[in-house]
Amino acid sequence: MTELIPAPRSVVAGSGEVRLTARSRIYASPETEGAGHWLRTVLRQATGLPLREGRELDDAEGGIGLQLDPRLGPEEYRLVSDSTGVLIEGGSEAGVFWGAQTLRQLLGPDAHRRAPLDRERAWAVPHVTIEDAPRFRWRGLMLDVARHFMPKEGVLRQLDLMAAHKLNVFHFHLTDDQGWRVEIKRYPKLTETASWRARTKFGHRASPLWDEKPHGGFYTQDDIREIVAYAAERHISVVPEIDVPGHSQAAIAAYPELGNTDVIDTTALSVLDTWGISANVLAPTDNTLRFYEGVFEEVLELFPAHAGEFSAFVHVGGDECRKDQWRQSPAAQARIKELGLADEDELQAWFIAHFDTWLTARGRRLIGWDEILEGGLAENAAVASWRGYAGGVAAARAGHDVVMCPEQYVYLDHRQAAGEDEPVPIGYVRTLEDVYRFEPVPQRLTEAEARHVLGTQANVWTEVMESQERVDYQSYPRLSAFAEVAWSSLPAPGERDFAAFERRMAVHYRRLDALGVGYRPPTGPLPWQQRPGVLGRPIEGAPPNR
């Protein structure tokens, strides 16, 4: 059962197996108690075995031992299964945890279930030595809960699925034109008004179809604390996104003074009920800055910097900010003149730079979409490059850290095949193989520049994903391929053995079944996964690559 995903760096198979029995124990050293608790919990559920706690490593003979080895890298691990039992060593508890995920895969697909199917069955780990470490430090998934809200239990499930794939950054897209999803106690209207919309477009924005029932929801501050703690237990950093200065119509609907009141009647605005980019953006006023400083003060408390390697990051969006209202606004034009700026692009750069300085003063790091390069990049900012590679290349060459997430390859809302039965077909065809051949580091970067690529992430935008089932369908199995790209040291894209990956996926589909994931089958969508008659926006041809 060594058909592992993501593929480890080295696997040396032995000739026997370790049988787990009612006498088997799990020993976790004091530094690995969290990983030990997680492993004991999931394996007890799946196997029905007691797997009692060992008091010393010798107790793990015939069982499982977890401990640190300071000679290993921070997320590196070594798993040895032999006649004495199973030993997982890591350079940190995170490394041990990733090794525990590998052990779970070695036990077979049913080890991913929440109750035993047969209490009499034998559970065995093949004799094997696995040495493994990730290629990238940042292995992320962005989930948009603003367009379609995902209840807390669904978010916790996503974190479990991320952990099963050794992904370690959860980019939490909490605000947009269509909804505000996090409780800010200083500004209660953000949840009273901005967290729900009266109706929702069904399909692409050109679709004539509407879902006429109200849609909404938000996470209380305690919900957020629970999500962050749950993620930290799985060695996942949560990076919140509060979108400014565009994608802000929901906030303006709740607090009209945030908008360009000298251009439109902002009191007439409601939370946007269709898709696309709203022209209603934040006004570049001191009042707006103070308001969002208040928002970020609460956000920093909810998402503490010590909750994971990348938990100091705060995403501020910065993408798709339409500047028509700023061009028409006497107040915005006066601000440009007052600050000695050249144009509206520099005005947005000033807005982002304000929060870069503000966050840096509090020991945090700003990250934004690649539009924050326009008008000049803030001093300490990192860039998430989504419009191809160009933004990431420019940022890396300027000495800024980068997360590569080009829409042409890792936007999972894009359709998976060209067939008419694909539900709500959006964007380019991005097959499982296309994602598997994605390369996060462009060849045109020098070795020094490439060191600024922290890693990569896949983005799940939910305009046409109205349910958990739709998120599953669009995400899997492509997220499994992405996880291997992010973790494993693969050859160049054209040299990758996709046939071998497919063979391993044949086993991995059974793991996804055990986890209850409604993935797209290799043969195409099942009848209940289709959305006949719902208009999408397919784009033909090969994706641009810039």
Coordinates of C-alpha atoms in Angstrom, one line a residue:
M1 CA 0.0 0.0 0.0
T2 CA 2.8 2.4 -0.9
E3 CA 0.8 4.3 -3.6
L4 CA 1.3 7.5 -1.7
I5 CA 0.1 11.0 -2.6
P6 CA 2.0 13.3 -2.6
A7 CA 5.0 11.2 -3.7
P8 CA 7.7 10.9 -1.0
R9 CA 11.4 11.7 -1.8
S10 CA 12.6 8.1 -1.1
V11 CA 10.8 4.8 -0.5
V12 CA 12.7 1.6 0.2
A13 CA 10.4 -1.4 0.6
G14 CA 11.1 -4.3 3.0
S15 CA 9.7 -7.8 3.0
G16 CA 7.4 -8.0 6.0
E17 CA 4.8 -6.0 7.9
V18 CA 3.9 -4.6 11.3
R19 CA 0.6 -5.8 12.6
L20 CA -1.4 -3.4 14.8
T21 CA -3.3 -5.3 17.5
A22 CA -5.1 -4.7 20.7
R23 CA -1.7 -4.7 22.5
S24 CA -0.1 -2.1 20.2
R25 CA 0.7 1.2 21.8
I26 CA 1.4 4.7 20.4
Y27 CA 4.3 6.5 22.1
A28 CA 4.8 10.2 21.5
S29 CA 7.7 12.1 22.9
P30 CA 6.8 15.3 24.9
E31 CA 7.6 17.5 21.8
T32 CA 5.2 15.4 19.6
E33 CA 2.2 15.0 21.9
G34 CA -0.1 16.9 19.5
A35 CA 0.7 14.7 16.6
G36 CA 0.4 11.7 18.8
H37 CA -3.0 12.8 20.0
W38 CA -4.2 13.3 16.4
L39 CA -2.9 9.9 15.2
R40 CA -4.3 8.0 18.2
T41 CA -7.7 9.7 17.7
V42 CA -8.1 9.0 13.9
L43 CA -6.7 5.4 14.1
R44 CA -8.9 4.5 17.1
Q45 CA -11.9 5.7 15.1
A46 CA -11.0 3.8 12.0
T47 CA -9.6 0.6 13.4
G48 CA -11.5 0.2 16.7
L49 CA -8.2 -0.7 18.4
P50 CA -7.5 0.8 21.8
L51 CA -3.9 2.0 20.8
R52 CA -3.1 3.0 24.3
E53 CA -0.5 5.6 25.2
G54 CA 3.0 4.3 25.6
R55 CA 5.2 5.8 28.4
E56 CA 8.5 5.3 26.6
L57 CA 9.7 4.4 23.2
D58 CA 10.2 0.7 24.1
D59 CA 6.4 0.6 24.6
A60 CA 6.0 1.2 20.9
E61 CA 7.5 -2.2 20.0
G62 CA 4.9 -3.7 17.8
G63 CA 3.2 -0.3 17.7
I64 CA 4.0 3.3 16.7
G65 CA 6.7 5.7 18.1
L66 CA 6.9 9.4 17.4
Q67 CA 9.9 11.6 18.2
L68 CA 12.1 14.4 17.0
D69 CA 15.4 14.1 15.3
P70 CA 17.2 17.5 15.2
R71 CA 19.3 16.4 12.2
L72 CA 16.2 16.6 10.0
G73 CA 14.8 19.8 8.5
P74 CA 11.7 21.6 10.0
E75 CA 9.1 19.6 8.0
E76 CA 11.3 16.7 7.1
Y77 CA 10.4 13.2 8.4
R78 CA 11.7 9.6 8.3
L79 CA 9.3 6.7 8.7
V80 CA 10.8 3.3 9.4
S81 CA 8.5 0.2 9.6
D82 CA 10.4 -3.0 10.6
S83 CA 10.3 -5.9 12.9
T84 CA 10.3 -3.7 16.0
G85 CA 7.3 -1.6 14.9
V86 CA 6.9 1.8 13.3
L87 CA 9.0 4.8 14.1
I88 CA 8.3 8.3 12.8
E89 CA 11.0 11.0 13.3
G90 CA 10.7 14.6 12.3
G91 CA 12.8 17.7 12.4
S92 CA 9.8 19.4 14.1
E93 CA 6.4 18.3 15.3
A94 CA 5.1 19.3 11.8
G95 CA 7.5 16.8 10.2
V96 CA 6.2 14.1 12.5
F97 CA 2.6 15.1 11.7
W98 CA 3.3 14.8 8.0
G99 CA 4.9 11.4 8.6
A100 CA 1.7 10.4 10.5
Q101 CA -0.3 11.3 7.5
T102 CA 1.9 9.0 5.4
L103 CA 1.4 6.2 8.0
R104 CA -2.4 6.6 7.7
Q105 CA -2.1 6.1 3.9
L106 CA 0.1 3.0 4.4
L107 CA -2.7 1.4 6.5
G108 CA -5.1 1.5 3.5
P109 CA -8.1 3.6 2.5
D110 CA -10.3 2.5 5.3
A111 CA -7.9 4.1 7.8
H112 CA -9.5 7.4 6.7
R113 CA -13.0 6.3 7.9
R114 CA -14.5 7.5 11.2
A115 CA -15.6 4.1 12.4
P116 CA -14.4 0.5 11.8
L117 CA -16.1 -1.4 9.0
D118 CA -15.0 -4.8 10.6
R119 CA -13.6 -5.0 14.1
E120 CA -12.0 -8.4 13.2
R121 CA -10.0 -7.2 10.3
A122 CA -6.2 -7.1 10.4
W123 CA -4.4 -3.8 10.2
A124 CA -0.8 -3.8 8.9
V125 CA 1.9 -1.5 7.9
P126 CA 4.3 -2.9 5.3
H127 CA 8.0 -2.9 6.2
V128 CA 9.3 0.2 4.5
T129 CA 11.7 3.1 5.0
I130 CA 10.5 6.5 3.8
E131 CA 12.5 9.7 3.8
D132 CA 10.6 12.8 2.8
A133 CA 10.5 16.6 2.9
P134 CA 8.5 19.3 1.1
R135 CA 9.8 21.2 -1.9
F136 CA 7.9 24.4 -0.9
R137 CA 7.3 25.9 2.5
W138 CA 4.0 27.6 1.4
R139 CA 1.6 24.9 0.1
G140 CA -1.7 26.6 0.1
L141 CA -5.4 26.5 -0.6
M142 CA -7.5 29.7 -0.9
L143 CA -11.2 29.2 -0.2
D144 CA -13.7 31.9 -1.1
V145 CA -16.5 31.9 1.5
A146 CA -17.7 35.4 0.6
R147 CA -19.5 34.4 -2.6
H148 CA -21.0 31.3 -1.1
F149 CA -20.8 30.9 2.6
M150 CA -19.4 27.6 4.0
P151 CA -20.6 26.9 7.5
K152 CA -17.9 26.3 10.2
E153 CA -18.1 22.5 10.1
G154 CA -17.4 22.6 6.3
V155 CA -14.3 24.7 6.9
L156 CA -13.0 22.3 9.6
R157 CA -13.5 19.5 7.1
Q158 CA -11.5 21.4 4.5
L159 CA -8.7 21.7 7.0
D160 CA -8.7 17.9 7.5
L161 CA -8.6 17.4 3.7
M162 CA -5.7 19.8 3.4
A163 CA -3.8 18.0 6.2
A164 CA -4.4 14.7 4.4
H165 CA -2.6 16.2 1.4
K166 CA 0.2 17.9 3.4
L167 CA -1.0 21.4 2.5
N168 CA -0.1 23.9 5.2
V169 CA -1.6 27.4 4.4
F170 CA -5.3 28.1 4.4
H171 CA -6.0 31.4 2.7
F172 CA -9.4 32.4 4.1
H173 CA -11.1 34.8 1.7
L174 CA -13.6 36.4 4.1
T175 CA -14.9 39.6 2.4
D176 CA -16.0 40.6 -1.0
D177 CA -18.8 42.6 -2.8
Q178 CA -21.2 39.7 -2.2
G179 CA -20.7 39.2 1.5
W180 CA -18.8 39.9 4.7
R181 CA -18.1 36.7 6.8
V182 CA -16.3 37.7 10.0
E183 CA -17.7 39.3 13.1
I184 CA -16.1 42.6 13.9
K185 CA -17.6 43.7 17.2
R186 CA -16.7 47.4 16.7
Y187 CA -18.8 47.5 13.5
P188 CA -21.9 45.3 14.0
K189 CA -23.5 46.2 10.7
L190 CA -20.8 44.2 8.9
T191 CA -22.6 41.1 10.1
E192 CA -26.1 42.6 10.5
T193 CA -26.2 44.0 6.9
A194 CA -23.1 43.0 4.9
S195 CA -23.2 39.3 5.7
W196 CA -26.3 38.4 3.6
R197 CA -27.8 39.2 0.2
A198 CA -31.5 39.1 -0.8
R199 CA -30.9 36.7 -3.8
T200 CA -28.1 35.1 -5.8
K201 CA -27.3 34.7 -9.4
F202 CA -27.3 31.1 -10.4
G203 CA -24.5 30.4 -12.9
H204 CA -22.4 33.0 -14.7
R205 CA -23.4 36.6 -14.4
A206 CA -24.9 36.5 -17.9
S207 CA -27.2 33.7 -16.8
P208 CA -31.0 34.5 -16.6
L209 CA -31.4 32.3 -13.6
W210 CA -31.7 33.4 -9.9
D211 CA -31.9 31.7 -6.6
E212 CA -34.5 34.0 -5.0
K213 CA -33.9 33.0 -1.4
P214 CA -31.6 35.1 0.9
H215 CA -28.1 33.8 1.2
G216 CA -25.7 34.6 4.0
G217 CA -23.8 33.7 7.1
F218 CA -20.8 34.7 9.1
Y219 CA -18.3 33.3 11.6
T220 CA -18.5 34.6 15.1
Q221 CA -15.2 35.5 16.7
D222 CA -15.3 32.3 18.7
D223 CA -15.8 30.3 15.4
I224 CA -12.7 32.0 14.0
R225 CA -10.7 31.1 17.1
E226 CA -11.8 27.5 16.8
I227 CA -10.9 27.4 13.1
V228 CA -7.5 28.8 13.8
A229 CA -6.8 26.4 16.7
Y230 CA -8.1 23.4 14.7
A231 CA -5.8 24.4 11.8
A232 CA -2.8 24.9 14.1
E233 CA -3.3 21.4 15.5
R234 CA -2.8 20.2 11.9
H235 CA 0.2 22.5 11.3
I236 CA -1.8 24.7 9.0
S237 CA -1.4 28.5 9.0
V238 CA -4.5 30.5 8.4
V239 CA -4.1 33.7 6.4
P240 CA -7.2 35.9 6.5
E241 CA -8.1 38.1 3.6
I242 CA -9.9 41.4 4.1
D243 CA -10.3 42.9 0.6
V244 CA -9.4 46.6 0.1
P245 CA -9.9 49.0 -1.6
G246 CA -12.0 47.1 -4.3
H247 CA -14.4 44.2 -3.8
S248 CA -15.9 46.2 -1.0
Q249 CA -19.5 46.8 -1.9
A250 CA -20.8 44.7 1.0
A251 CA -18.9 46.8 3.5
I252 CA -20.1 50.0 1.8
A253 CA -23.7 48.8 1.9
A254 CA -23.4 48.4 5.7
Y255 CA -21.4 51.7 6.2
P256 CA -22.2 54.1 3.3
E257 CA -19.7 56.6 4.5
L258 CA -16.9 54.3 3.3
G259 CA -17.9 54.8 -0.3
N260 CA -17.4 57.7 -2.7
T261 CA -20.3 59.7 -1.5
D262 CA -19.5 62.6 -3.8
V263 CA -20.0 60.4 -6.8
I264 CA -23.0 58.2 -6.0
D265 CA -25.7 57.8 -3.4
T266 CA -24.0 55.1 -1.3
T267 CA -27.0 54.8 1.0
A268 CA -28.9 53.2 -1.9
L269 CA -26.4 50.3 -2.2
S270 CA -27.1 46.8 -1.1
V271 CA -24.9 43.7 -0.9
L272 CA -24.1 42.7 -4.5
D273 CA -26.3 39.8 -5.7
T274 CA -24.6 39.0 -9.0
W275 CA -21.1 38.2 -10.0
G276 CA -18.4 40.3 -11.6
I277 CA -16.4 43.3 -10.4
S278 CA -18.3 46.1 -8.6
A279 CA -17.5 49.8 -9.5
N280 CA -18.2 50.7 -5.8
V281 CA -14.9 50.9 -4.1
L282 CA -13.7 52.4 -0.9
A283 CA -13.1 56.2 -0.7
P284 CA -9.4 57.1 0.0
T285 CA -10.3 59.1 3.1
D286 CA -8.9 59.2 6.6
N287 CA -12.2 58.0 7.8
T288 CA -11.9 54.8 5.7
L289 CA -8.3 54.2 6.9
R290 CA -9.4 54.6 10.5
F291 CA -12.4 52.2 9.9
Y292 CA -10.2 49.5 8.5
E293 CA -7.6 49.9 11.1
G294 CA -10.3 49.1 13.6
V295 CA -11.2 46.0 11.5
F296 CA -7.6 44.9 11.3
E297 CA -7.1 45.4 15.1
E298 CA -9.8 42.7 15.7
V299 CA -8.5 40.5 12.9
L300 CA -5.0 40.5 14.3
E301 CA -6.4 39.3 17.7
L302 CA -8.4 36.6 16.0
F303 CA -5.5 35.4 13.8
P304 CA -2.5 35.5 16.1
A305 CA 1.0 35.5 14.5
H306 CA 2.2 32.5 16.6
A307 CA -0.4 30.1 15.2
G308 CA 1.8 28.7 12.4
E309 CA 4.8 29.5 10.2
F310 CA 2.9 31.9 7.9
S311 CA 0.3 33.1 10.4
A312 CA 1.9 36.5 10.6
F313 CA 0.6 37.2 7.1
V314 CA -2.5 39.2 6.5
H315 CA -4.0 39.4 2.9
V316 CA -5.5 42.7 1.9
G317 CA -6.7 41.8 -1.6
G318 CA -5.9 44.8 -3.7
D319 CA -7.1 43.2 -6.9
E320 CA -9.6 44.4 -9.5
C321 CA -10.1 47.8 -8.0
R322 CA -12.0 49.8 -10.6
K323 CA -11.0 53.4 -10.4
D324 CA -13.8 55.2 -12.3
Q325 CA -15.3 56.6 -9.1
W326 CA -11.9 57.9 -8.0
R327 CA -11.6 59.7 -11.4
Q328 CA -15.0 61.3 -10.9
S329 CA -14.6 62.1 -7.2
P330 CA -13.4 65.6 -6.3
A331 CA -12.4 64.3 -2.9
A332 CA -10.2 61.5 -4.5
Q333 CA -8.7 63.9 -6.9
A334 CA -7.9 66.3 -4.1
R335 CA -6.2 63.5 -2.3
I336 CA -4.1 62.7 -5.3
K337 CA -3.0 66.3 -5.5
E338 CA -2.4 66.6 -1.8
L339 CA -0.1 63.5 -1.7
G340 CA 1.7 64.5 -4.9
L341 CA 0.7 61.3 -6.7
A342 CA 0.7 60.8 -10.4
D343 CA -2.6 59.0 -10.9
E344 CA -5.2 56.7 -9.5
D345 CA -2.8 53.7 -9.6
E346 CA -0.5 55.5 -7.3
L347 CA -3.5 56.3 -5.1
Q348 CA -4.2 52.6 -4.6
A349 CA -0.5 52.0 -4.0
W350 CA -0.7 54.7 -1.3
F351 CA -3.7 53.0 0.3
I352 CA -1.9 49.6 0.3
A353 CA 1.3 51.1 1.6
H354 CA -0.6 52.6 4.5
F355 CA -1.6 49.2 5.7
D356 CA 1.8 47.7 4.9
T357 CA 3.3 50.2 7.3
W358 CA 0.5 49.7 9.9
L359 CA 0.8 45.9 9.8
T360 CA 4.6 45.9 9.9
A361 CA 4.5 48.1 13.0
R362 CA 2.6 45.3 14.7
G363 CA 4.9 42.5 13.6
R364 CA 2.8 41.3 10.8
R365 CA 3.3 40.9 7.0
L366 CA 1.1 42.2 4.2
I367 CA 0.4 40.1 1.2
G368 CA -1.9 41.1 -1.7
W369 CA -2.8 40.1 -5.2
D370 CA -0.4 41.1 -8.0
E371 CA -2.3 44.3 -8.8
I372 CA -0.6 45.8 -5.7
L373 CA 2.5 46.2 -8.0
E374 CA 0.7 48.9 -10.0
G375 CA 1.7 52.3 -8.9
G376 CA 4.6 50.9 -6.9
L377 CA 4.9 48.0 -4.5
A378 CA 4.8 48.6 -0.7
E379 CA 8.1 48.2 1.0
N380 CA 7.4 45.0 3.0
A381 CA 4.7 43.5 0.9
A382 CA 4.6 39.9 -0.5
V383 CA 2.7 39.2 -3.7
A384 CA 0.2 36.4 -4.7
S385 CA 0.7 36.2 -8.4
W386 CA -2.7 35.2 -10.0
R387 CA -2.7 36.9 -13.5
G388 CA 0.0 34.5 -14.8
Y389 CA 3.6 34.5 -13.7
A390 CA 4.5 38.1 -14.6
G391 CA 3.5 39.7 -11.3
G392 CA 5.4 37.1 -9.3
V393 CA 8.5 37.5 -11.5
A394 CA 8.5 41.3 -11.2
A395 CA 8.1 41.0 -7.4
A396 CA 10.8 38.4 -7.0
R397 CA 13.2 40.4 -9.1
A398 CA 12.5 43.4 -6.9
G399 CA 13.4 41.3 -3.8
H400 CA 9.9 40.6 -2.6
D401 CA 8.5 37.2 -1.5
V402 CA 6.0 35.6 -3.9
V403 CA 3.3 32.9 -3.8
M404 CA 2.6 31.6 -7.3
C405 CA -1.1 30.9 -8.0
P406 CA -1.6 31.7 -11.8
E407 CA -5.3 31.4 -12.7
Q408 CA -4.3 29.6 -15.9
Y409 CA -3.2 26.5 -13.9
V410 CA -4.5 26.5 -10.4
Y411 CA -7.9 28.3 -10.4
L412 CA -10.1 25.3 -9.5
D413 CA -13.3 27.1 -10.5
H414 CA -12.1 26.6 -14.1
R415 CA -13.7 23.6 -15.9
Q416 CA -12.1 20.2 -15.9
A417 CA -13.1 19.0 -19.4
A418 CA -14.6 20.4 -22.6
G419 CA -17.8 18.2 -22.4
E420 CA -21.2 19.8 -22.3
D421 CA -22.0 17.8 -19.1
E422 CA -19.4 19.8 -17.1
P423 CA -21.4 21.8 -14.5
V424 CA -21.4 25.6 -15.1
P425 CA -18.3 25.6 -17.3
I426 CA -16.0 28.5 -16.4
G427 CA -12.7 29.5 -17.9
Y428 CA -10.1 27.3 -19.5
V429 CA -10.1 23.5 -19.5
R430 CA -7.7 22.6 -16.8
T431 CA -7.5 18.8 -16.6
L432 CA -5.9 16.7 -13.8
E433 CA -2.9 16.3 -16.0
D434 CA -2.6 20.1 -16.7
V435 CA -2.5 20.7 -12.9
Y436 CA 0.0 17.9 -12.4
R437 CA 2.3 19.6 -15.0
F438 CA 2.1 23.0 -13.4
E439 CA 5.5 24.4 -12.4
P440 CA 5.4 27.2 -9.8
V441 CA 8.9 28.6 -10.5
P442 CA 9.4 30.0 -13.9
Q443 CA 12.7 29.2 -15.6
R444 CA 13.4 32.9 -16.2
L445 CA 14.1 33.5 -12.5
T446 CA 17.7 33.3 -11.4
E447 CA 18.5 31.0 -8.5
A448 CA 18.6 34.0 -6.1
E449 CA 15.3 35.4 -7.4
A450 CA 13.7 31.9 -7.2
R451 CA 14.4 31.9 -3.5
H452 CA 11.8 34.6 -3.1
V453 CA 9.1 32.1 -4.2
L454 CA 7.7 30.9 -0.9
G455 CA 5.6 28.4 -2.7
T456 CA 2.3 28.0 -4.4
Q457 CA -1.4 27.7 -3.8
A458 CA -4.6 26.6 -5.5
N459 CA -7.6 29.0 -5.5
V460 CA -11.2 28.0 -5.1
W461 CA -13.5 30.8 -6.1
T462 CA -17.1 30.0 -5.3
E463 CA -19.3 32.1 -7.5
V464 CA -20.7 29.0 -9.2
M465 CA -20.2 26.6 -6.2
E466 CA -23.3 26.9 -4.1
S467 CA -22.6 23.9 -1.9
Q468 CA -19.9 21.7 -0.3
E469 CA -20.6 19.1 -3.0
R470 CA -19.8 21.6 -5.8
V471 CA -16.6 22.7 -3.9
D472 CA -15.6 19.0 -3.7
Y473 CA -16.3 18.4 -7.4
Q474 CA -14.2 21.4 -8.6
S475 CA -11.4 20.8 -6.1
Y476 CA -10.8 17.0 -6.4
P477 CA -9.0 15.2 -7.8
R478 CA -7.1 18.3 -9.1
L479 CA -6.1 19.4 -5.6
S480 CA -4.5 16.0 -5.1
A481 CA -2.3 16.7 -8.1
F482 CA -1.6 20.2 -6.9
A483 CA -0.5 18.8 -3.5
E484 CA 2.1 16.7 -5.2
V485 CA 3.3 19.6 -7.2
A486 CA 3.7 21.7 -4.0
W487 CA 5.3 18.9 -1.9
S488 CA 7.3 16.6 -4.1
S489 CA 10.5 17.3 -6.0
L490 CA 9.2 16.5 -9.4
P491 CA 11.0 16.6 -12.8
A492 CA 10.4 19.3 -15.3
P493 CA 6.7 19.5 -16.4
G494 CA 7.1 17.6 -19.6
E495 CA 9.1 14.8 -17.9
R496 CA 6.6 14.1 -15.2
D497 CA 5.2 10.5 -15.1
F498 CA 1.5 11.3 -15.2
A499 CA 0.7 7.6 -16.0
A500 CA 2.3 6.6 -12.7
F501 CA 0.4 9.4 -10.9
E502 CA -2.8 8.1 -12.3
R503 CA -2.0 4.6 -11.0
R504 CA -1.5 6.0 -7.6
M505 CA -4.7 8.0 -7.9
A506 CA -6.6 4.7 -8.4
V507 CA -5.8 4.0 -4.7
H508 CA -6.2 7.6 -3.7
Y509 CA -9.8 7.7 -5.0
R510 CA -10.6 5.1 -2.5
R511 CA -9.1 7.3 0.3
L512 CA -11.2 10.2 -1.0
D513 CA -14.3 7.9 -0.9
A514 CA -13.5 7.0 2.7
L515 CA -13.2 10.7 3.5
G516 CA -16.6 11.4 1.9
V517 CA -15.2 13.6 -0.9
G518 CA -17.6 14.1 -3.9
Y519 CA -14.8 14.3 -6.5
R520 CA -15.1 14.3 -10.2
P521 CA -14.8 10.7 -11.4
P522 CA -12.2 10.1 -14.1
T523 CA -15.0 9.1 -16.5
G524 CA -16.8 12.4 -16.0
P525 CA -19.5 13.9 -13.8
L526 CA -22.2 11.7 -12.2
P527 CA -25.8 12.8 -13.0
W528 CA -26.3 14.6 -9.8
Q529 CA -23.0 16.5 -10.3
Q530 CA -24.2 18.1 -13.5
R531 CA -26.0 21.4 -13.8
P532 CA -27.9 21.2 -17.1
G533 CA -29.0 24.5 -18.6
V534 CA -27.0 26.7 -16.2
L535 CA -24.9 29.2 -18.2
G536 CA -21.2 29.3 -17.7
R537 CA -18.3 31.2 -19.4
P538 CA -16.1 28.7 -21.1
I539 CA -12.9 30.1 -22.8
E540 CA -11.5 28.1 -25.7
G541 CA -7.9 27.5 -26.6
A542 CA -4.7 27.2 -24.6
P543 CA -4.4 29.4 -21.6
P544 CA -2.0 32.4 -21.8
N545 CA 1.3 31.9 -20.0
R546 CA 2.9 35.1 -19.1

